[in-house]
Short mmCIF file of C-alpha atoms in Angstrom, two decimals:
data_model
loop_
_atom_site.label_atom_id
_atom_site.label_comp_id
_atom_site.label_asym_id
_atom_site.label_seq_id
_atom_site.Cartn_x
_atom_site.Cartn_y
_atom_site.Cartn_z
CA MET A 31 -71.10 28.17 -63.72
CA ALA A 32 -68.15 30.58 -63.10
CA ARG A 33 -69.12 33.46 -60.83
CA PRO A 34 -67.55 37.02 -61.11
CA ASP A 35 -64.87 37.86 -58.61
CA ARG A 36 -65.82 39.45 -55.30
CA PRO A 37 -63.62 42.24 -54.06
CA LEU A 38 -63.16 42.13 -50.30
CA THR A 39 -63.03 45.09 -47.89
CA ASP A 40 -59.40 44.51 -47.01
CA GLY A 41 -58.48 44.76 -50.73
CA ARG A 42 -58.05 41.02 -51.45
CA LEU A 43 -60.07 39.25 -53.94
CA ALA A 44 -62.43 36.26 -53.60
CA ILE A 45 -62.38 34.02 -56.62
CA TRP A 46 -64.87 31.31 -57.46
CA ARG A 47 -62.73 28.14 -57.31
CA HIS A 48 -64.68 25.01 -56.49
CA PRO A 49 -68.49 24.61 -57.57
CA LEU A 50 -70.57 22.64 -55.43
CA PRO A 51 -70.36 19.16 -57.22
CA VAL A 52 -66.61 19.50 -56.85
CA ARG A 53 -66.81 20.21 -53.16
CA LEU A 54 -69.36 17.37 -52.45
CA THR A 55 -67.39 14.76 -54.38
CA HIS A 56 -64.05 15.90 -52.81
CA TRP A 57 -65.25 15.34 -49.28
CA ILE A 58 -67.10 12.20 -50.09
CA ASN A 59 -63.94 11.00 -51.70
CA VAL A 60 -61.93 11.81 -48.64
CA LEU A 61 -64.30 9.62 -46.42
CA CYS A 62 -64.09 6.80 -49.02
CA VAL A 63 -60.36 6.77 -49.32
CA VAL A 64 -59.75 6.79 -45.50
CA VAL A 65 -62.24 3.85 -45.05
CA LEU A 66 -60.87 2.05 -48.14
CA LEU A 67 -57.38 2.42 -46.79
CA MET A 68 -58.17 1.37 -43.36
CA THR A 69 -60.13 -1.79 -44.51
CA GLY A 70 -57.68 -2.48 -47.01
CA LEU A 71 -55.03 -2.71 -44.46
CA GLN A 72 -57.50 -5.13 -42.43
CA ILE A 73 -57.79 -7.23 -45.45
CA LEU A 74 -53.99 -7.20 -46.10
CA ARG A 75 -53.57 -8.29 -42.37
CA ALA A 76 -55.20 -11.65 -43.27
CA HIS A 77 -52.19 -12.46 -45.47
CA PRO A 78 -49.47 -9.68 -45.07
CA HIS A 79 -47.28 -10.98 -47.93
CA LEU A 80 -47.04 -9.60 -51.56
CA TYR A 81 -46.07 -11.45 -54.65
CA TRP A 82 -45.60 -10.81 -58.15
CA GLY A 83 -47.05 -13.05 -60.95
CA LEU A 84 -50.03 -15.33 -61.27
CA ALA A 85 -49.89 -17.15 -58.03
CA SER A 86 -48.32 -17.01 -54.43
CA ASP A 87 -44.91 -18.46 -54.04
CA PHE A 88 -45.25 -18.66 -50.30
CA ASP A 89 -41.50 -19.16 -49.87
CA ASP A 90 -40.75 -16.06 -51.78
CA PRO A 91 -42.94 -13.03 -51.09
CA TRP A 92 -41.28 -9.57 -52.56
CA LEU A 93 -42.72 -7.76 -49.46
CA SER A 94 -43.92 -9.00 -45.99
CA PHE A 95 -45.28 -6.96 -43.11
CA PRO A 96 -44.42 -8.34 -39.54
CA VAL A 97 -47.07 -6.33 -37.96
CA ILE A 98 -50.05 -4.12 -39.14
CA PRO A 99 -50.90 -2.22 -36.17
CA GLY A 100 -54.66 -2.25 -35.08
CA TRP A 101 -54.91 1.62 -35.17
CA MET A 102 -54.38 1.48 -38.80
CA THR A 103 -57.14 -0.90 -39.54
CA LEU A 104 -60.93 -0.80 -39.55
CA PRO A 105 -62.07 -2.35 -37.28
CA SER A 106 -59.00 -2.16 -35.12
CA TRP A 107 -59.33 -5.99 -34.08
CA ARG A 108 -58.77 -8.74 -36.66
CA ASP A 109 -62.01 -9.23 -38.72
CA LEU A 110 -61.49 -9.95 -42.19
CA ALA A 111 -65.30 -10.41 -42.89
CA ALA A 112 -66.19 -7.04 -41.50
CA GLY A 113 -63.11 -5.51 -43.25
CA ARG A 114 -64.34 -6.88 -46.52
CA ASN A 115 -67.94 -5.87 -45.98
CA TRP A 116 -66.95 -2.34 -45.37
CA HIS A 117 -64.15 -1.97 -48.14
CA PHE A 118 -66.73 -3.12 -50.81
CA PHE A 119 -69.62 -0.88 -49.54
CA PHE A 120 -67.20 2.09 -49.74
CA ALA A 121 -65.81 0.87 -52.99
CA TRP A 122 -69.14 1.25 -54.59
CA ILE A 123 -69.57 4.83 -53.16
CA PHE A 124 -66.08 5.68 -54.25
CA VAL A 125 -66.80 4.37 -57.75
CA ILE A 126 -70.15 6.16 -58.03
CA ASN A 127 -68.69 9.40 -56.67
CA GLY A 128 -65.63 9.15 -58.90
CA LEU A 129 -67.91 8.83 -61.91
CA ILE A 130 -69.95 11.65 -61.06
CA TYR A 131 -66.93 13.88 -60.52
CA LEU A 132 -65.14 12.80 -63.80
CA THR A 133 -68.41 13.36 -65.67
CA TYR A 134 -68.76 16.90 -64.15
CA ALA A 135 -65.10 17.68 -64.60
CA LEU A 136 -64.88 16.66 -68.17
CA ILE A 137 -68.21 18.21 -69.43
CA SER A 138 -67.91 21.50 -67.55
CA GLY A 139 -64.40 21.73 -69.02
CA ARG A 140 -62.75 22.00 -65.61
CA VAL A 141 -60.27 19.40 -66.37
CA ARG A 142 -58.96 21.35 -69.35
CA ARG A 143 -59.35 24.73 -67.81
CA LEU A 144 -57.59 24.18 -64.56
CA MET A 145 -55.47 20.96 -65.16
CA GLU A 146 -54.16 20.98 -68.84
CA PRO A 147 -50.69 22.48 -68.62
CA SER A 148 -49.43 24.60 -71.52
CA ARG A 149 -46.17 24.12 -73.54
CA GLU A 150 -44.62 26.90 -71.65
CA GLU A 151 -45.64 25.48 -68.43
CA LEU A 152 -44.05 21.99 -69.28
CA ARG A 153 -40.88 23.76 -70.26
CA ASP A 154 -40.64 25.58 -67.01
CA ILE A 155 -41.20 22.46 -64.71
CA PRO A 156 -37.74 22.72 -63.24
CA GLN A 157 -38.33 26.40 -62.16
CA SER A 158 -41.59 25.35 -60.76
CA VAL A 159 -39.97 22.50 -58.72
CA VAL A 160 -37.77 24.96 -57.18
CA GLN A 161 -40.42 27.35 -56.23
CA HIS A 162 -42.29 24.51 -54.77
CA ALA A 163 -39.24 23.19 -52.72
CA ARG A 164 -38.69 26.52 -51.30
CA LEU A 165 -42.44 26.59 -50.21
CA ARG A 166 -43.06 29.91 -52.18
CA PHE A 167 -46.68 29.93 -52.93
CA PRO A 168 -48.10 32.42 -55.34
CA GLU A 169 -50.78 34.78 -53.79
CA GLY A 170 -51.56 37.18 -56.45
CA GLU A 171 -53.01 36.65 -59.95
CA ALA A 172 -50.73 33.61 -60.29
CA ALA A 173 -52.87 31.87 -57.42
CA ARG A 174 -55.98 31.99 -59.76
CA THR A 175 -54.70 28.70 -61.42
CA TYR A 176 -52.91 25.81 -60.37
CA ASN A 177 -49.20 25.57 -61.16
CA VAL A 178 -47.75 22.94 -63.38
CA ILE A 179 -46.71 20.59 -60.71
CA GLN A 180 -50.29 20.76 -59.13
CA LYS A 181 -51.81 20.21 -62.78
CA LEU A 182 -49.65 17.18 -63.43
CA THR A 183 -50.08 15.77 -59.87
CA TYR A 184 -54.06 16.07 -60.25
CA LEU A 185 -53.86 14.52 -63.59
CA VAL A 186 -51.88 11.59 -62.40
CA VAL A 187 -54.11 11.02 -59.37
CA LEU A 188 -57.49 11.40 -61.42
CA PHE A 189 -56.62 9.51 -64.43
CA LEU A 190 -53.98 6.91 -63.23
CA LEU A 191 -53.84 6.42 -59.51
CA LEU A 192 -57.75 6.22 -58.68
CA PRO A 193 -58.66 4.29 -61.82
CA LEU A 194 -55.82 1.96 -61.25
CA MET A 195 -57.25 1.31 -57.74
CA LEU A 196 -60.48 0.31 -59.28
CA ALA A 197 -58.94 -1.68 -62.13
CA THR A 198 -56.56 -3.56 -59.87
CA GLY A 199 -59.24 -4.29 -57.43
CA LEU A 200 -61.60 -5.70 -60.19
CA ALA A 201 -58.63 -7.99 -61.51
CA MET A 202 -58.48 -9.62 -58.18
CA SER A 203 -62.16 -10.79 -58.47
CA PRO A 204 -62.56 -14.36 -59.67
CA GLY A 205 -65.90 -13.32 -61.13
CA MET A 206 -64.52 -10.56 -63.11
CA ASN A 207 -61.68 -12.64 -64.23
CA ALA A 208 -64.14 -14.89 -66.10
CA VAL A 209 -65.49 -12.02 -68.11
CA LEU A 210 -62.49 -9.84 -68.38
CA PRO A 211 -59.44 -11.99 -68.45
CA GLU A 212 -57.57 -9.30 -70.42
CA LEU A 213 -57.40 -7.17 -67.29
CA LEU A 214 -55.77 -9.97 -65.31
CA GLU A 215 -53.32 -10.32 -68.05
CA LEU A 216 -52.58 -6.69 -68.36
CA PHE A 217 -51.49 -6.74 -64.88
CA GLY A 218 -49.69 -10.02 -65.12
CA GLY A 219 -51.79 -12.12 -62.93
CA ARG A 220 -53.93 -11.97 -59.63
CA GLN A 221 -50.95 -11.63 -57.33
CA SER A 222 -49.33 -8.82 -59.44
CA ALA A 223 -52.83 -7.16 -59.39
CA ARG A 224 -52.76 -7.27 -55.65
CA THR A 225 -49.35 -5.83 -55.25
CA LEU A 226 -50.33 -3.01 -57.74
CA HIS A 227 -53.47 -2.42 -55.69
CA PHE A 228 -51.18 -2.02 -52.67
CA LEU A 229 -48.57 0.20 -54.49
CA ALA A 230 -51.39 2.39 -55.94
CA ALA A 231 -52.86 2.69 -52.53
CA MET A 232 -49.40 3.82 -51.17
CA GLY A 233 -49.08 6.41 -54.02
CA LEU A 234 -52.46 7.80 -52.92
CA VAL A 235 -51.23 7.89 -49.26
CA ALA A 236 -48.18 9.84 -50.31
CA PHE A 237 -50.22 12.21 -52.56
CA THR A 238 -52.38 12.72 -49.56
CA VAL A 239 -49.66 13.50 -47.19
CA VAL A 240 -48.17 16.06 -49.52
CA HIS A 241 -51.39 17.56 -50.42
CA VAL A 242 -52.57 18.00 -46.69
CA LEU A 243 -49.09 19.18 -45.88
CA LEU A 244 -49.11 21.86 -48.53
CA VAL A 245 -52.77 22.86 -47.61
CA PHE A 246 -51.33 23.67 -44.11
CA LEU A 247 -48.24 25.52 -45.39
CA SER A 248 -50.02 27.61 -47.97
CA GLY A 249 -52.69 28.77 -45.70
CA PRO A 250 -55.00 26.35 -44.33
CA ILE A 251 -57.94 28.53 -43.69
CA ASN A 252 -58.03 29.93 -47.25
CA THR A 253 -57.71 26.40 -48.75
CA LEU A 254 -60.06 24.58 -46.62
CA GLN A 255 -62.56 27.49 -46.92
CA ALA A 256 -62.37 27.22 -50.53
CA MET A 257 -63.11 23.36 -50.48
CA VAL A 258 -66.14 24.29 -48.10
CA THR A 259 -67.49 27.44 -49.56
CA GLY A 260 -66.15 27.47 -53.07
CA TRP A 261 -64.54 30.99 -52.63
CA TYR A 262 -60.85 31.21 -52.54
CA VAL A 263 -59.07 34.53 -51.45
CA ILE A 264 -56.03 35.96 -53.59
CA ARG A 265 -54.13 39.10 -53.17
CA THR A 266 -54.74 41.71 -55.81
CA GLU A 267 -51.79 42.68 -58.10
CA PRO A 268 -49.94 46.01 -57.25
CA GLU A 269 -51.43 47.82 -60.46
CA ASP A 270 -55.06 46.89 -59.24
CA ALA A 271 -54.15 48.11 -55.72
CA THR A 272 -53.24 51.49 -57.02
CA ASP A 273 -56.82 52.51 -57.40
CA ASP A 274 -57.81 50.66 -54.20
CA PRO A 275 -58.05 53.02 -51.20
CA ALA A 276 -56.98 50.35 -48.72
CA MET B 47 -43.94 18.14 -24.42
CA ILE B 48 -46.94 17.87 -26.67
CA ARG B 49 -48.21 21.08 -28.04
CA PRO B 50 -51.87 21.65 -27.77
CA ASP B 51 -52.73 21.42 -31.64
CA ARG B 52 -50.89 18.08 -31.74
CA ARG B 53 -52.69 16.81 -28.76
CA LEU B 54 -55.98 18.02 -30.54
CA LEU B 55 -54.87 16.07 -33.57
CA ILE B 56 -54.24 12.80 -31.41
CA LEU B 57 -57.43 12.97 -29.74
CA GLY B 58 -59.52 13.67 -32.84
CA GLY B 59 -57.63 10.74 -34.41
CA ALA B 60 -58.40 8.55 -31.55
CA ALA B 61 -62.02 9.69 -31.53
CA PHE B 62 -62.45 8.84 -35.16
CA LEU B 63 -60.89 5.49 -34.73
CA SER B 64 -63.01 4.48 -31.89
CA GLY B 65 -66.00 5.85 -33.80
CA CYS B 66 -65.26 3.49 -36.53
CA ASP B 67 -65.09 0.51 -34.30
CA ALA B 68 -68.24 1.58 -32.65
CA LEU B 69 -69.90 1.65 -36.20
CA VAL B 70 -68.54 -1.84 -36.96
CA ARG B 71 -70.07 -3.24 -33.85
CA ASN B 72 -73.35 -1.46 -34.63
CA PRO B 73 -75.74 -4.13 -35.94
CA GLN B 74 -77.68 -1.52 -38.08
CA ALA B 75 -74.48 -0.14 -39.66
CA THR B 76 -73.43 -3.72 -40.36
CA CYS B 77 -76.81 -4.43 -42.01
CA THR B 78 -76.47 -1.23 -44.16
CA VAL B 79 -72.85 -2.08 -45.17
CA LYS B 80 -73.77 -5.75 -46.17
CA LYS B 81 -76.39 -4.36 -48.76
CA ALA B 82 -73.36 -3.84 -50.97
CA GLU B 83 -73.02 -7.46 -51.39
CA GLY B 84 -76.52 -7.61 -53.22
CA LEU B 85 -75.14 -4.81 -55.44
CA THR B 86 -71.99 -6.51 -56.15
CA ARG B 87 -73.77 -9.98 -56.84
CA GLY B 88 -76.45 -8.14 -59.14
CA ALA B 89 -73.80 -6.18 -60.97
CA GLN B 90 -71.41 -9.17 -61.50
CA ARG B 91 -74.37 -11.50 -62.58
CA ALA B 92 -75.38 -8.77 -65.14
CA VAL B 93 -71.94 -8.41 -66.80
CA ILE B 94 -70.61 -11.86 -66.41
CA PRO B 95 -72.34 -14.27 -69.07
CA ARG B 96 -73.71 -17.42 -67.40
CA THR B 97 -71.25 -19.49 -69.48
CA ALA B 98 -68.11 -17.32 -69.23
CA LEU B 99 -65.18 -19.53 -68.11
CA ALA B 100 -62.74 -18.73 -65.61
CA PRO B 101 -59.28 -18.40 -66.95
CA GLU B 102 -57.24 -21.67 -67.36
CA TYR B 103 -53.51 -22.17 -67.12
CA THR B 104 -50.94 -24.57 -68.43
CA GLU B 105 -49.18 -27.42 -66.64
CA ARG B 106 -46.13 -25.35 -66.35
CA GLU B 107 -48.09 -22.83 -64.12
CA ILE B 108 -49.24 -25.37 -61.57
CA SER B 109 -48.17 -24.19 -58.06
CA LYS B 110 -45.53 -26.46 -56.27
CA ASN B 111 -46.82 -25.70 -52.90
CA PHE B 112 -50.72 -25.43 -53.22
CA ARG B 113 -51.76 -24.18 -49.89
CA ALA B 114 -54.36 -26.12 -47.86
CA ASN B 115 -56.50 -24.00 -45.89
CA GLY B 116 -59.35 -24.61 -43.33
CA SER B 117 -59.61 -28.17 -42.19
CA ILE B 118 -56.77 -30.41 -43.34
CA ASP B 119 -57.55 -33.70 -41.25
CA PRO B 120 -61.24 -34.06 -40.25
CA ALA B 121 -61.66 -35.85 -36.90
CA ASP B 122 -65.21 -37.13 -37.73
CA ARG B 123 -65.24 -40.86 -36.76
CA GLU B 124 -67.43 -41.81 -39.85
CA TYR B 125 -64.78 -40.02 -42.14
CA ARG B 126 -61.80 -41.74 -40.36
CA ALA B 127 -63.41 -45.06 -40.98
CA LEU B 128 -64.08 -44.48 -44.68
CA ARG B 129 -60.67 -43.07 -45.13
CA ALA B 130 -59.02 -46.11 -43.43
CA ASN B 131 -60.62 -48.11 -46.10
CA GLY B 132 -59.37 -45.83 -48.95
CA PHE B 133 -63.13 -44.55 -49.42
CA ARG B 134 -64.40 -47.66 -50.89
CA ASP B 135 -67.42 -47.40 -48.69
CA TYR B 136 -67.92 -43.71 -49.52
CA ARG B 137 -71.37 -42.69 -50.81
CA LEU B 138 -72.27 -39.23 -51.81
CA VAL B 139 -75.81 -38.62 -51.05
CA VAL B 140 -77.82 -36.23 -53.35
CA ASP B 141 -81.26 -35.33 -52.12
CA GLY B 142 -83.66 -32.48 -51.13
CA LEU B 143 -85.87 -31.16 -54.09
CA VAL B 144 -84.93 -33.71 -56.59
CA GLU B 145 -87.00 -36.23 -58.44
CA ARG B 146 -84.36 -39.22 -57.93
CA PRO B 147 -82.24 -39.00 -54.90
CA LEU B 148 -78.90 -40.61 -55.61
CA SER B 149 -76.23 -42.25 -53.48
CA LEU B 150 -73.01 -42.45 -55.54
CA SER B 151 -69.78 -44.37 -54.90
CA LEU B 152 -66.42 -42.72 -55.74
CA ALA B 153 -66.20 -45.14 -58.60
CA ASP B 154 -69.84 -43.99 -59.81
CA LEU B 155 -68.59 -40.50 -59.54
CA LYS B 156 -65.68 -41.35 -61.87
CA ARG B 157 -68.16 -42.84 -64.39
CA ARG B 158 -70.03 -39.68 -64.75
CA PRO B 159 -69.10 -36.95 -67.31
CA SER B 160 -65.96 -35.33 -66.34
CA ARG B 161 -63.79 -32.24 -66.85
CA THR B 162 -60.13 -31.57 -66.32
CA GLN B 163 -59.08 -27.85 -65.85
CA ILE B 164 -56.07 -26.00 -64.53
CA THR B 165 -57.30 -22.93 -62.58
CA LYS B 166 -56.40 -20.53 -60.08
CA HIS B 167 -57.57 -20.90 -56.40
CA ASP B 168 -58.33 -17.31 -54.83
CA CYS B 169 -58.39 -17.43 -51.04
CA VAL B 170 -60.39 -14.93 -49.15
CA GLU B 171 -57.12 -14.12 -47.38
CA GLY B 172 -55.55 -12.88 -50.68
CA TRP B 173 -53.14 -15.55 -51.83
CA THR B 174 -53.53 -17.69 -54.98
CA SER B 175 -52.51 -21.18 -55.92
CA ILE B 176 -52.90 -22.85 -59.27
CA GLY B 177 -53.87 -26.48 -59.54
CA LYS B 178 -55.19 -28.95 -61.90
CA TRP B 179 -58.46 -30.61 -61.08
CA LYS B 180 -60.44 -33.46 -62.65
CA GLY B 181 -64.11 -34.35 -61.43
CA ALA B 182 -67.52 -35.10 -62.29
CA ARG B 183 -69.56 -32.14 -63.58
CA LEU B 184 -71.79 -30.97 -61.05
CA SER B 185 -74.60 -30.17 -63.82
CA ALA B 186 -74.61 -33.83 -64.91
CA ILE B 187 -75.12 -35.23 -61.39
CA LEU B 188 -77.96 -32.78 -60.84
CA ASP B 189 -79.43 -33.54 -64.17
CA GLU B 190 -79.39 -37.24 -63.20
CA ALA B 191 -81.15 -36.45 -60.07
CA GLY B 192 -83.68 -34.07 -61.76
CA LEU B 193 -84.08 -30.94 -59.83
CA LYS B 194 -87.68 -29.91 -58.84
CA PRO B 195 -88.79 -26.61 -60.26
CA ASN B 196 -88.61 -25.06 -56.81
CA ALA B 197 -84.89 -25.83 -56.20
CA LYS B 198 -82.88 -22.59 -56.16
CA TYR B 199 -79.75 -23.52 -54.17
CA ILE B 200 -77.32 -26.47 -53.84
CA MET B 201 -76.08 -26.97 -50.33
CA PHE B 202 -73.00 -28.89 -49.66
CA TYR B 203 -72.49 -30.59 -46.18
CA CYS B 204 -69.07 -31.71 -45.18
CA PHE B 205 -67.30 -34.27 -42.80
CA ASP B 206 -65.11 -31.69 -41.32
CA ALA B 207 -65.36 -29.27 -38.45
CA LEU B 208 -63.08 -26.26 -38.66
CA ASP B 209 -61.82 -26.64 -34.98
CA GLN B 210 -60.92 -30.20 -36.16
CA THR B 211 -62.71 -31.85 -33.26
CA GLU B 212 -65.34 -34.79 -33.37
CA ASP B 213 -68.21 -32.69 -32.28
CA GLY B 214 -67.29 -29.41 -33.97
CA GLU B 215 -69.78 -27.60 -36.04
CA ARG B 216 -69.63 -29.24 -39.65
CA TYR B 217 -68.46 -27.02 -42.41
CA TYR B 218 -71.21 -26.30 -45.24
CA THR B 219 -71.81 -23.80 -47.94
CA SER B 220 -74.28 -23.22 -50.83
CA ILE B 221 -74.23 -22.00 -54.46
CA ASP B 222 -77.16 -20.94 -56.74
CA LEU B 223 -78.02 -22.63 -59.95
CA VAL B 224 -76.07 -20.23 -62.16
CA ASP B 225 -72.74 -21.76 -60.50
CA ALA B 226 -73.97 -25.07 -59.98
CA PHE B 227 -74.65 -25.53 -63.77
CA HIS B 228 -71.47 -23.77 -64.86
CA ALA B 229 -69.16 -25.89 -66.99
CA GLN B 230 -66.22 -25.58 -64.67
CA THR B 231 -68.16 -26.36 -61.48
CA LEU B 232 -66.82 -29.93 -60.55
CA LEU B 233 -67.02 -32.62 -57.76
CA ALA B 234 -63.32 -32.94 -58.06
CA TYR B 235 -61.85 -36.28 -57.10
CA GLU B 236 -58.29 -35.71 -58.57
CA MET B 237 -55.72 -33.02 -58.05
CA ASN B 238 -52.69 -32.56 -60.28
CA GLY B 239 -53.11 -36.07 -61.76
CA ARG B 240 -53.43 -37.91 -58.38
CA PRO B 241 -56.34 -38.85 -56.12
CA LEU B 242 -57.38 -35.81 -54.18
CA PRO B 243 -55.13 -35.48 -50.99
CA ILE B 244 -56.70 -35.65 -47.63
CA LYS B 245 -55.52 -32.12 -46.87
CA HIS B 246 -57.25 -30.88 -50.02
CA GLY B 247 -60.68 -32.48 -49.28
CA ALA B 248 -60.62 -36.13 -50.16
CA PRO B 249 -62.57 -37.89 -51.40
CA ILE B 250 -64.41 -35.11 -53.14
CA ARG B 251 -64.34 -31.37 -52.88
CA LEU B 252 -66.25 -28.71 -55.05
CA ARG B 253 -64.68 -26.51 -57.67
CA ALA B 254 -66.68 -23.31 -58.30
CA GLU B 255 -63.92 -21.45 -60.25
CA ARG B 256 -65.83 -18.03 -60.24
CA GLN B 257 -65.85 -17.66 -56.70
CA LEU B 258 -63.41 -17.61 -53.72
CA GLY B 259 -61.80 -20.53 -52.05
CA TYR B 260 -64.28 -20.80 -49.13
CA LYS B 261 -67.21 -21.69 -51.43
CA MET B 262 -65.21 -24.70 -52.70
CA ALA B 263 -66.34 -27.10 -49.84
CA LYS B 264 -64.05 -30.06 -49.01
CA TYR B 265 -64.77 -33.48 -47.75
CA ILE B 266 -68.31 -33.28 -49.12
CA LYS B 267 -70.67 -35.91 -47.65
CA ARG B 268 -73.99 -34.89 -48.89
CA ILE B 269 -75.51 -32.48 -51.57
CA GLU B 270 -79.09 -31.08 -51.05
CA ALA B 271 -81.21 -29.11 -53.39
CA VAL B 272 -83.35 -26.54 -51.35
CA GLU B 273 -85.48 -23.56 -52.17
CA SER B 274 -84.14 -21.42 -49.36
CA PHE B 275 -81.31 -21.90 -46.77
CA ALA B 276 -82.96 -19.66 -44.09
CA HIS B 277 -83.47 -22.63 -41.94
CA ILE B 278 -80.09 -24.16 -42.21
CA GLY B 279 -77.27 -23.17 -39.61
CA LYS B 280 -77.62 -19.68 -38.84
CA GLY B 281 -79.37 -18.95 -42.07
CA LYS B 282 -76.69 -17.35 -44.15
CA GLY B 283 -76.03 -20.19 -46.47
CA GLY B 284 -72.65 -21.38 -45.13
CA TYR B 285 -70.27 -21.81 -42.18
CA TRP B 286 -68.26 -18.68 -43.15
CA GLU B 287 -71.42 -16.96 -44.42
CA ASP B 288 -72.86 -17.34 -40.87
CA ARG B 289 -69.75 -15.82 -39.40
CA GLY B 290 -70.24 -12.39 -41.55
CA TYR B 291 -68.47 -13.46 -44.87
CA GLU B 292 -70.38 -12.68 -48.13
CA TRP B 293 -72.55 -15.38 -49.45
CA TYR B 294 -71.70 -14.21 -53.01
CA ALA B 295 -67.87 -14.62 -53.09
CA GLY B 296 -67.27 -13.50 -56.84
CA ILE B 297 -64.86 -10.60 -55.45
#
């Protein structure tokens, strides 16, 4: 599945980063997450209060939203029925797409190869944080793999946040509660599940904001091109460059 | 001063949002999106055993302020008269595709096999309240009436109109036989140990614990067994169902 590096005429190197299944599922996931977020806010708008525990203590929500603006919701006008219909349609695509991605990423070894941090990397986390904060992005051989913060972030999103969205969503279903009451208990009741569904969604929003920001700061053309064509361009190391006429 | 690239971003965003709105207005897109309901229903029916019970709770967990939603005070003239008389003249009609149509008083219903359960009530809006319900098992009433083989759905017709007017469109909904014969499906006449309050659907309301609140019709007047509900109301099986909500409300 891996393809050999392709030297470019300007002396840089195109490396094979994202195979087709990854690119396809990535963009389908982008669509799903956007629609799920906007329809989710539409659903939240029907009762914009969050609680912890089994039931709603209407006098004591831990969080209330005075206004949820229309531009954040799908559709923009108040329509809980449409919001729910669109939410569940895209939830199905999100789940099927997610399963395809995870199956591929685990079987192909992508998770282990790209995301499993080594012991040394885990030890060097503070240094990596500093590098990140200074917006220093590796461009040479080091750009071939993800850095430790990227690895850990992707692991948290893939194996914690996204599955948590599904699990907390299912825990809110009175039908599923009959067959999987353990899930409801795990989250501490339906209103806790609803709160966690919201918090996990906000976690995904935070991830997406940083993710998109870093895409733009680290060279939007290259990173976007990689997620469209599969090829990511890196600078060659100086020792390679010596026998390069350019 | 808005920089050109930011203007592009705002324009793009606005185009995306109005595109979304246009899609929601598009009947064909709506039709496609609504297909997910069938998938959800099929998947849930496949993984949830017919007899699986909804979780039950303890007395301590009963909500102090169980919210009353939808109608809370029906304006129907007949209902007002029944209510004035403490529902002594109330008769629940059970008819349609049954061998023996029934007309049951509240006292008759209380003599039928009953069940008491403390369950959560999940509103489609997102909130949850916990209440204790006692009522006649719907399965016993349906067995007594004797369903004909072609009966597929149980319709519930109510006294109330959601606009709380005398002439408003009356509430109705329906469930299939899987839910109708489920052990926790009750025609509830008691809530938290007292006669069902008016705002919660007196004299009887449905409890179908594996579904959302809007399936649990209040102020029930008549129960009808049917083969199809395509000819009833706008054909989607219920008041809210006719207004875009899912017929299968297990999620």
